[in-house]
Amino acid sequence: MAHTSRINLLDLDEAGLRGFFESIGEKPFRAQQVLKWVFHHAQTDITAMTDLGVALRQKLTAIAEIKLPEIIHEQRSSDGSVKWLIGFSGGNAVETVYIPEPKRGTLCVSSQVGCALNCTFCATGAQGFARNLTSSEIIGQVWLAAQALGHERNGERRLTNIVMMGMGEPLLNFDAVVSAMSLMRNDLGFGLAAKRVTLSTAGLVPGINRLRETLDVALAVSLHAPEDALRTELVPLNRKYPIAELIQACRDFVSEKHKRSVTFEYTLLDGINDHPEHAHKLVKLLRTVPSKLNLIPFNPFLGTIYRCSSVQRIKQFQEIVMHGGLIATVRKTRGEDIDAACGQLVGKVLDRTRRSERAKFVTTETTV
Ligand code: SAH
């Protein structure tokens, strides 16, 4: 039948899959077999999973399926970055970006179609919000990218790091994101170490606290200002969770017995948050928080009121914070020729908030 309510096994992490097999009267270790087929052998056809036995395969295909999203379009940048437009049932699509560097390859994954947070300097926010992605749609982006890239090159894995820094606020889609991230970590999945899987948040304090108790991954926090008035202007979520609470949540996150790290992201906006005074305040704020600071040159997009800080300004800012004792790097902008840089991901958002209509500009359906 065309219309099916079969369960998508890709929506379940290992624990979920074990529970599923138990619930249908099968041994939980079947979960491991299925995961190996899907992630180690890239086999998503249940009928081809030979070690499951014919009877079990028949039983499974009647009630379950393994359904991936699909690549609608691929763009390759002259610097080696790749951007995919990945489509889901219902007509929505997100963008997923691969950034190769000499010693690693990072995949930037989306968690929602659009974003509900409306940070003033982000193109995704201006598009409004359609819906959360399911766990299969999140891990599916990684699966498709790994396939498209070819998993290894010269014996080296091409995909070594994953950052939840694409479209959306991952902590507002907690369960699906955690389930997908646990498959990124799991040896039966992509087998990446905790420090190589990063969740980036605009600062949802309860979500950070919950994550701390749930899954061992790295955390990135979009700070962008050292004081509440300015941060509220740039990241409206700050009204609900002001800087002091946010920093406390970060301290708690790294103070656990696990070896954890937090990175603060700071997008430099010309004349807005890039004064030496901001840098000094940032030092005061972060000096005693075990963390790194990632300075991000602003990536402009159509209709934005902001401009990128000058190279000298960025250098000066970095010098002040480093002199103050912070570890600070400047993020190199990649994939500019294919609009794949931070905050430029737009996808195809069937906006339910109607924010895109109110915005000063209306983004076209896709950037491709
Ligand atoms: N919602 C999450 C993850 C997505 S954004 C978060 O806020 O962290 C990933 C990073 O890119 C964030 O730090 C975000 O603030 C930053 N960013 C967004 N738009 C940008 C732009 N136009 N230029 C540079 N950085 C931007």
GROMACS .gro file of C-alpha atoms and ligand atoms in nm:
model
  394
    1MET     CA    1   0.000   0.000   0.000
    2ALA     CA    2   0.123   0.347  -0.078
    3HIS     CA    3   0.024   0.495   0.252
    4THR     CA    4   0.212   0.324   0.528
    5SER     CA    5   0.244   0.367   0.898
    6ARG     CA    6   0.548   0.146   0.914
    7ILE     CA    7   0.801   0.248   1.175
    8ASN     CA    8   1.120   0.402   1.035
    9LEU     CA    9   1.400   0.214   1.209
   10LEU     CA   10   1.631   0.509   1.142
   11ASP     CA   11   1.427   0.707   1.397
   12LEU     CA   12   1.555   0.479   1.674
   13ASP     CA   13   1.896   0.481   1.839
   14GLU     CA   14   2.047   0.159   1.975
   15ALA     CA   15   1.840   0.163   2.294
   16GLY     CA   16   1.526   0.240   2.097
   17LEU     CA   17   1.595  -0.037   1.848
   18ARG     CA   18   1.656  -0.291   2.123
   19GLY     CA   19   1.323  -0.192   2.278
   20PHE     CA   20   1.155  -0.223   1.941
   21PHE     CA   21   1.284  -0.578   1.884
   22GLU     CA   22   1.180  -0.679   2.232
   23SER     CA   23   0.834  -0.535   2.177
   24ILE     CA   24   0.785  -0.760   1.874
   25GLY     CA   25   0.908  -1.068   2.060
   26GLU     CA   26   1.258  -1.073   1.912
   27LYS     CA   27   1.604  -1.069   2.071
   28PRO     CA   28   1.740  -0.720   2.145
   29PHE     CA   29   2.077  -0.802   1.980
   30ARG     CA   30   1.898  -0.774   1.644
   31ALA     CA   31   1.944  -0.399   1.697
   32GLN     CA   32   2.319  -0.437   1.656
   33GLN     CA   33   2.281  -0.634   1.336
   34VAL     CA   34   2.050  -0.375   1.182
   35LEU     CA   35   2.274  -0.084   1.284
   36LYS     CA   36   2.578  -0.253   1.132
   37TRP     CA   37   2.395  -0.306   0.805
   38VAL     CA   38   2.278   0.054   0.790
   39PHE     CA   39   2.589   0.237   0.904
   40HIS     CA   40   2.880   0.004   0.831
   41HIS     CA   41   2.756  -0.151   0.508
   42ALA     CA   42   2.528   0.133   0.391
   43GLN     CA   43   2.256  -0.125   0.338
   44THR     CA   44   1.906   0.010   0.396
   45ASP     CA   45   1.712  -0.269   0.229
   46ILE     CA   46   1.578  -0.492   0.505
   47THR     CA   47   1.534  -0.786   0.267
   48ALA     CA   48   1.911  -0.783   0.202
   49MET     CA   49   2.007  -0.813   0.572
   50THR     CA   50   2.100  -1.178   0.540
   51ASP     CA   51   2.190  -1.254   0.902
   52LEU     CA   52   1.837  -1.168   1.015
   53GLY     CA   53   1.684  -1.485   0.874
   54VAL     CA   54   1.407  -1.499   0.616
   55ALA     CA   55   1.117  -1.516   0.860
   56LEU     CA   56   1.235  -1.215   1.061
   57ARG     CA   57   1.300  -1.014   0.746
   58GLN     CA   58   0.947  -1.084   0.628
   59LYS     CA   59   0.804  -0.991   0.965
   60LEU     CA   60   1.011  -0.670   0.967
   61THR     CA   61   0.924  -0.549   0.619
   62ALA     CA   62   0.556  -0.572   0.710
   63ILE     CA   63   0.587  -0.334   1.003
   64ALA     CA   64   0.911  -0.144   0.956
   65GLU     CA   65   1.118   0.038   0.696
   66ILE     CA   66   1.445   0.225   0.668
   67LYS     CA   67   1.369   0.555   0.506
   68LEU     CA   68   1.628   0.821   0.427
   69PRO     CA   69   1.574   1.177   0.315
   70GLU     CA   70   1.694   1.255  -0.036
   71ILE     CA   71   1.960   1.476  -0.186
   72ILE     CA   72   1.787   1.731  -0.408
   73HIS     CA   73   2.094   1.923  -0.510
   74GLU     CA   74   2.468   1.927  -0.453
   75GLN     CA   75   2.707   2.223  -0.488
   76ARG     CA   76   3.084   2.198  -0.465
   77SER     CA   77   3.292   2.502  -0.370
   78SER     CA   78   3.631   2.579  -0.518
   79ASP     CA   79   3.776   2.534  -0.166
   80GLY     CA   80   3.648   2.176  -0.142
   81SER     CA   81   3.340   2.250   0.070
   82VAL     CA   82   3.022   2.077  -0.038
   83LYS     CA   83   2.665   2.187   0.025
   84TRP     CA   84   2.365   1.961  -0.017
   85LEU     CA   85   2.002   2.058  -0.026
   86ILE     CA   86   1.831   1.767   0.145
   87GLY     CA   87   1.458   1.718   0.101
   88PHE     CA   88   1.202   1.555   0.328
   89SER     CA   89   0.850   1.434   0.282
   90GLY     CA   90   0.607   1.725   0.292
   91GLY     CA   91   0.817   1.954   0.072
   92ASN     CA   92   1.063   2.094   0.327
   93ALA     CA   93   1.437   2.092   0.277
   94VAL     CA   94   1.748   2.187   0.474
   95GLU     CA   95   2.108   2.252   0.385
   96THR     CA   96   2.395   2.037   0.506
   97VAL     CA   97   2.756   2.146   0.457
   98TYR     CA   98   3.087   1.959   0.448
   99ILE     CA   99   3.406   2.151   0.526
  100PRO     CA  100   3.736   1.972   0.457
  101GLU     CA  101   4.053   2.081   0.636
  102PRO     CA  102   4.400   1.927   0.618
  103LYS     CA  103   4.352   1.702   0.920
  104ARG     CA  104   3.977   1.673   0.950
  105GLY     CA  105   3.649   1.693   0.769
  106THR     CA  106   3.354   1.855   0.941
  107LEU     CA  107   2.989   1.809   0.857
  108CYS     CA  108   2.750   2.086   0.959
  109VAL     CA  109   2.409   1.931   1.022
  110SER     CA  110   2.064   2.093   1.055
  111SER     CA  111   1.817   2.014   1.333
  112GLN     CA  112   1.505   2.203   1.227
  113VAL     CA  113   1.351   2.335   0.907
  114GLY     CA  114   1.406   2.705   0.964
  115CYS     CA  115   1.440   2.840   1.317
  116ALA     CA  116   1.202   2.992   1.568
  117LEU     CA  117   1.458   3.207   1.748
  118ASN     CA  118   1.502   3.507   1.518
  119CYS     CA  119   1.860   3.608   1.598
  120THR     CA  120   1.895   3.935   1.409
  121PHE     CA  121   2.213   3.847   1.218
  122CYS     CA  122   2.113   3.501   1.095
  123ALA     CA  123   1.959   3.426   0.756
  124THR     CA  124   1.794   3.109   0.882
  125GLY     CA  125   1.600   3.303   1.148
  126ALA     CA  126   1.461   3.546   0.892
  127GLN     CA  127   1.302   3.255   0.706
  128GLY     CA  128   1.075   3.157   0.990
  129PHE     CA  129   1.009   2.809   1.116
  130ALA     CA  130   0.838   2.507   0.963
  131ARG     CA  131   0.901   2.208   1.188
  132ASN     CA  132   1.142   1.996   1.385
  133LEU     CA  133   1.336   1.733   1.196
  134THR     CA  134   1.288   1.373   1.300
  135SER     CA  135   1.583   1.170   1.422
  136SER     CA  136   1.599   0.984   1.089
  137GLU     CA  137   1.607   1.316   0.903
  138ILE     CA  138   1.900   1.435   1.118
  139ILE     CA  139   2.110   1.118   1.106
  140GLY     CA  140   2.000   1.077   0.744
  141GLN     CA  141   2.192   1.396   0.654
  142VAL     CA  142   2.509   1.235   0.790
  143TRP     CA  143   2.440   0.904   0.617
  144LEU     CA  144   2.383   1.073   0.280
  145ALA     CA  145   2.689   1.297   0.315
  146ALA     CA  146   2.911   1.003   0.412
  147GLN     CA  147   2.789   0.815   0.104
  148ALA     CA  148   2.833   1.112  -0.128
  149LEU     CA  149   3.185   1.179   0.002
  150GLY     CA  150   3.297   0.820  -0.006
  151HIS     CA  151   3.384   0.714   0.343
  152GLU     CA  152   3.760   0.694   0.325
  153ARG     CA  153   4.037   0.856   0.128
  154ASN     CA  154   4.395   0.727   0.148
  155GLY     CA  155   4.290   0.528   0.450
  156GLU     CA  156   4.171   0.847   0.621
  157ARG     CA  157   3.811   0.906   0.708
  158ARG     CA  158   3.672   1.202   0.521
  159LEU     CA  159   3.413   1.273   0.783
  160THR     CA  160   3.579   1.312   1.122
  161ASN     CA  161   3.370   1.576   1.300
  162ILE     CA  162   3.003   1.665   1.317
  163VAL     CA  163   2.865   1.998   1.436
  164MET     CA  164   2.497   2.064   1.494
  165MET     CA  165   2.543   2.416   1.359
  166GLY     CA  166   2.320   2.408   1.054
  167MET     CA  167   1.966   2.535   1.044
  168GLY     CA  168   1.765   2.538   1.366
  169GLU     CA  169   1.811   2.539   1.740
  170PRO     CA  170   1.903   2.180   1.831
  171LEU     CA  171   1.801   2.205   2.197
  172LEU     CA  172   1.446   2.297   2.092
  173ASN     CA  173   1.432   1.955   1.923
  174PHE     CA  174   1.596   1.773   2.209
  175ASP     CA  175   1.483   1.410   2.179
  176ALA     CA  176   1.536   1.374   1.806
  177VAL     CA  177   1.874   1.551   1.820
  178VAL     CA  178   2.000   1.341   2.111
  179SER     CA  179   1.886   1.019   1.945
  180ALA     CA  180   2.066   1.114   1.621
  181MET     CA  181   2.377   1.229   1.808
  182SER     CA  182   2.391   0.902   2.000
  183LEU     CA  183   2.414   0.726   1.661
  184MET     CA  184   2.695   0.965   1.559
  185ARG     CA  185   2.879   0.855   1.875
  186ASN     CA  186   2.788   0.485   1.877
  187ASP     CA  187   3.049   0.246   1.737
  188LEU     CA  188   2.769   0.068   1.555
  189GLY     CA  189   2.685   0.404   1.397
  190PHE     CA  190   2.951   0.658   1.296
  191GLY     CA  191   3.171   0.590   1.598
  192LEU     CA  192   3.289   0.946   1.662
  193ALA     CA  193   3.451   1.049   1.991
  194ALA     CA  194   3.262   1.287   2.222
  195LYS     CA  195   3.487   1.581   2.142
  196ARG     CA  196   3.418   1.535   1.770
  197VAL     CA  197   3.042   1.571   1.798
  198THR     CA  198   2.936   1.924   1.889
  199LEU     CA  199   2.597   2.069   1.966
  200SER     CA  200   2.570   2.444   1.917
  201THR     CA  201   2.297   2.636   2.100
  202ALA     CA  202   2.180   2.996   2.113
  203GLY     CA  203   2.167   2.947   2.492
  204LEU     CA  204   1.870   2.740   2.599
  205VAL     CA  205   1.970   2.692   2.962
  206PRO     CA  206   1.732   2.405   3.058
  207GLY     CA  207   1.836   2.222   2.742
  208ILE     CA  208   2.207   2.259   2.827
  209ASN     CA  209   2.139   2.117   3.174
  210ARG     CA  210   1.941   1.827   3.031
  211LEU     CA  211   2.208   1.753   2.773
  212ARG     CA  212   2.469   1.736   3.049
  213GLU     CA  213   2.273   1.450   3.207
  214THR     CA  214   2.194   1.274   2.882
  215LEU     CA  215   2.478   1.241   2.633
  216ASP     CA  216   2.852   1.300   2.627
  217VAL     CA  217   2.916   1.550   2.347
  218ALA     CA  218   3.094   1.882   2.308
  219LEU     CA  219   2.902   2.205   2.355
  220ALA     CA  220   2.921   2.531   2.163
  221VAL     CA  221   2.733   2.836   2.285
  222SER     CA  222   2.647   3.132   2.065
  223LEU     CA  223   2.737   3.422   2.291
  224HIS     CA  224   2.789   3.719   2.056
  225ALA     CA  225   2.788   3.985   2.330
  226PRO     CA  226   2.942   4.024   2.675
  227GLU     CA  227   2.647   4.214   2.828
  228ASP     CA  228   2.275   4.148   2.851
  229ALA     CA  229   2.136   4.457   2.677
  230LEU     CA  230   2.336   4.397   2.361
  231ARG     CA  231   2.291   4.019   2.368
  232THR     CA  232   1.914   4.054   2.401
  233GLU     CA  233   1.920   4.276   2.094
  234LEU     CA  234   2.112   4.018   1.890
  235VAL     CA  235   1.981   3.693   2.042
  236PRO     CA  236   1.628   3.762   2.173
  237LEU     CA  237   1.636   3.432   2.368
  238ASN     CA  238   1.869   3.615   2.608
  239ARG     CA  239   1.566   3.786   2.764
  240LYS     CA  240   1.458   3.447   2.895
  241TYR     CA  241   1.801   3.310   2.981
  242PRO     CA  242   2.037   3.599   3.056
  243ILE     CA  243   2.416   3.575   3.043
  244ALA     CA  244   2.476   3.495   3.411
  245GLU     CA  245   2.245   3.191   3.397
  246LEU     CA  246   2.392   3.082   3.068
  247ILE     CA  247   2.750   3.099   3.195
  248GLN     CA  248   2.651   2.904   3.506
  249ALA     CA  249   2.500   2.629   3.288
  250CYS     CA  250   2.827   2.618   3.090
  251ARG     CA  251   3.032   2.591   3.408
  252ASP     CA  252   2.813   2.303   3.523
  253PHE     CA  253   2.848   2.137   3.184
  254VAL     CA  254   3.228   2.133   3.197
  255SER     CA  255   3.260   2.068   3.569
  256GLU     CA  256   3.113   1.720   3.544
  257LYS     CA  257   3.351   1.432   3.593
  258HIS     CA  258   3.356   1.368   3.216
  259LYS     CA  259   3.615   1.550   3.017
  260ARG     CA  260   3.398   1.802   2.845
  261SER     CA  261   3.460   2.122   2.660
  262VAL     CA  262   3.266   2.432   2.579
  263THR     CA  263   3.335   2.673   2.298
  264PHE     CA  264   3.184   3.019   2.289
  265GLU     CA  265   3.096   3.148   1.946
  266TYR     CA  266   3.114   3.522   1.887
  267THR     CA  267   3.012   3.660   1.549
  268LEU     CA  268   3.182   3.994   1.494
  269LEU     CA  269   2.945   4.261   1.364
  270ASP     CA  270   3.102   4.585   1.248
  271GLY     CA  271   3.045   4.866   1.498
  272ILE     CA  272   2.799   4.658   1.702
  273ASN     CA  273   2.989   4.411   1.922
  274ASP     CA  274   3.350   4.447   1.803
  275HIS     CA  275   3.476   4.742   2.013
  276PRO     CA  276   3.786   4.691   2.229
  277GLU     CA  277   3.558   4.754   2.524
  278HIS     CA  278   3.352   4.446   2.430
  279ALA     CA  279   3.669   4.240   2.411
  280HIS     CA  280   3.773   4.353   2.761
  281LYS     CA  281   3.428   4.271   2.899
  282LEU     CA  282   3.445   3.931   2.734
  283VAL     CA  283   3.774   3.860   2.909
  284LYS     CA  284   3.617   3.945   3.242
  285LEU     CA  285   3.319   3.725   3.171
  286LEU     CA  286   3.503   3.416   3.045
  287ARG     CA  287   3.838   3.431   3.223
  288THR     CA  288   3.740   3.172   3.481
  289VAL     CA  289   3.529   2.950   3.257
  290PRO     CA  290   3.732   2.658   3.112
  291SER     CA  291   3.653   2.724   2.748
  292LYS     CA  292   3.763   2.834   2.404
  293LEU     CA  293   3.643   3.133   2.212
  294ASN     CA  294   3.566   3.110   1.842
  295LEU     CA  295   3.547   3.448   1.669
  296ILE     CA  296   3.333   3.431   1.356
  297PRO     CA  297   3.358   3.704   1.091
  298PHE     CA  298   2.999   3.796   1.002
  299ASN     CA  299   2.878   3.644   0.676
  300PRO     CA  300   2.648   3.892   0.507
  301PHE     CA  301   2.327   3.786   0.334
  302LEU     CA  302   2.066   3.961   0.127
  303GLY     CA  303   1.875   4.225   0.324
  304THR     CA  304   2.090   4.227   0.638
  305ILE     CA  305   2.167   4.552   0.819
  306TYR     CA  306   2.502   4.426   0.950
  307ARG     CA  307   2.849   4.437   0.804
  308CYS     CA  308   3.156   4.227   0.867
  309SER     CA  309   3.423   4.382   1.090
  310SER     CA  310   3.746   4.479   0.918
  311VAL     CA  311   4.045   4.247   0.929
  312GLN     CA  312   4.233   4.489   1.159
  313ARG     CA  313   3.936   4.509   1.392
  314ILE     CA  314   3.907   4.131   1.412
  315LYS     CA  315   4.281   4.103   1.478
  316GLN     CA  316   4.267   4.370   1.747
  317PHE     CA  317   3.972   4.196   1.914
  318GLN     CA  318   4.154   3.863   1.910
  319GLU     CA  319   4.471   4.021   2.053
  320ILE     CA  320   4.284   4.178   2.344
  321VAL     CA  321   4.105   3.857   2.443
  322MET     CA  322   4.418   3.648   2.405
  323HIS     CA  323   4.618   3.896   2.606
  324GLY     CA  324   4.349   3.864   2.870
  325GLY     CA  325   4.411   3.490   2.888
  326LEU     CA  326   4.138   3.346   2.665
  327ILE     CA  327   4.208   3.087   2.398
  328ALA     CA  328   4.067   3.247   2.086
  329THR     CA  329   4.062   3.140   1.723
  330VAL     CA  330   3.915   3.318   1.423
  331ARG     CA  331   3.692   3.094   1.214
  332LYS     CA  332   3.798   3.082   0.854
  333THR     CA  333   3.507   3.147   0.626
  334ARG     CA  334   3.456   2.856   0.390
  335GLY     CA  335   3.230   2.778   0.099
  336GLU     CA  336   3.154   3.144   0.033
  337ASP     CA  337   3.103   3.089  -0.338
  338ILE     CA  338   2.818   2.850  -0.266
  339ASP     CA  339   2.656   3.045   0.025
  340ALA     CA  340   2.755   2.770   0.265
  341ALA     CA  341   2.899   2.983   0.545
  342CYS     CA  342   2.757   3.022   0.898
  343GLY     CA  343   2.417   3.185   0.901
  344GLN     CA  344   2.375   3.160   0.526
  345LEU     CA  345   2.187   2.831   0.522
  346VAL     CA  346   1.831   2.874   0.410
  347GLY     CA  347   1.696   2.548   0.262
  348LYS     CA  348   1.331   2.541   0.178
  349VAL     CA  349   1.113   2.640   0.469
  350LEU     CA  350   0.739   2.612   0.442
  351ASP     CA  351   0.714   2.884   0.707
  352ARG     CA  352   0.436   2.836   0.959
  353THR     CA  353   0.521   3.145   1.163
  354ARG     CA  354   0.474   3.383   0.870
  355ARG     CA  355   0.788   3.560   0.982
  356SER     CA  356   0.932   3.537   0.634
  357GLU     CA  357   0.640   3.748   0.508
  358ARG     CA  358   0.706   4.015   0.767
  359ALA     CA  359   1.080   4.019   0.707
  360LYS     CA  360   1.231   4.312   0.525
  361PHE     CA  361   1.324   4.078   0.246
  362VAL     CA  362   1.182   3.754   0.130
  363THR     CA  363   1.434   3.482   0.073
  364THR     CA  364   1.374   3.282  -0.237
  365GLU     CA  365   1.287   2.920  -0.190
  366THR     CA  366   1.641   2.795  -0.211
  367THR     CA  367   1.983   2.937  -0.270
  368VAL     CA  368   2.062   2.692  -0.546
  369SAH     N1  369   2.099   2.765   1.669
  369SAH     C1  370   2.231   2.721   1.697
  369SAH     C2  371   2.308   2.661   1.580
  369SAH     C3  372   2.303   2.732   1.445
  369SAH     S1  373   2.402   2.871   1.406
  369SAH     C4  374   2.311   2.834   1.759
  369SAH     O1  375   2.261   2.945   1.765
  369SAH     O2  376   2.422   2.810   1.806
  369SAH     C5  377   2.571   2.833   1.409
  369SAH     C6  378   2.656   2.956   1.444
  369SAH     O3  379   2.665   3.053   1.336
  369SAH     C7  380   2.600   3.031   1.561
  369SAH     O4  381   2.700   3.070   1.648
  369SAH     C8  382   2.536   3.150   1.494
  369SAH     O5  383   2.515   3.253   1.585
  369SAH     C9  384   2.636   3.182   1.386
  369SAH     N2  385   2.581   3.268   1.279
  369SAH    C10  386   2.452   3.281   1.243
  369SAH     N3  387   2.440   3.368   1.141
  369SAH    C11  388   2.564   3.410   1.112
  369SAH    C12  389   2.618   3.498   1.013
  369SAH     N4  390   2.539   3.558   0.923
  369SAH     N5  391   2.752   3.518   1.010
  369SAH    C13  392   2.831   3.452   1.097
  369SAH     N6  393   2.788   3.369   1.191
  369SAH    C14  394   2.655   3.346   1.200
   0.00000   0.00000   0.00000
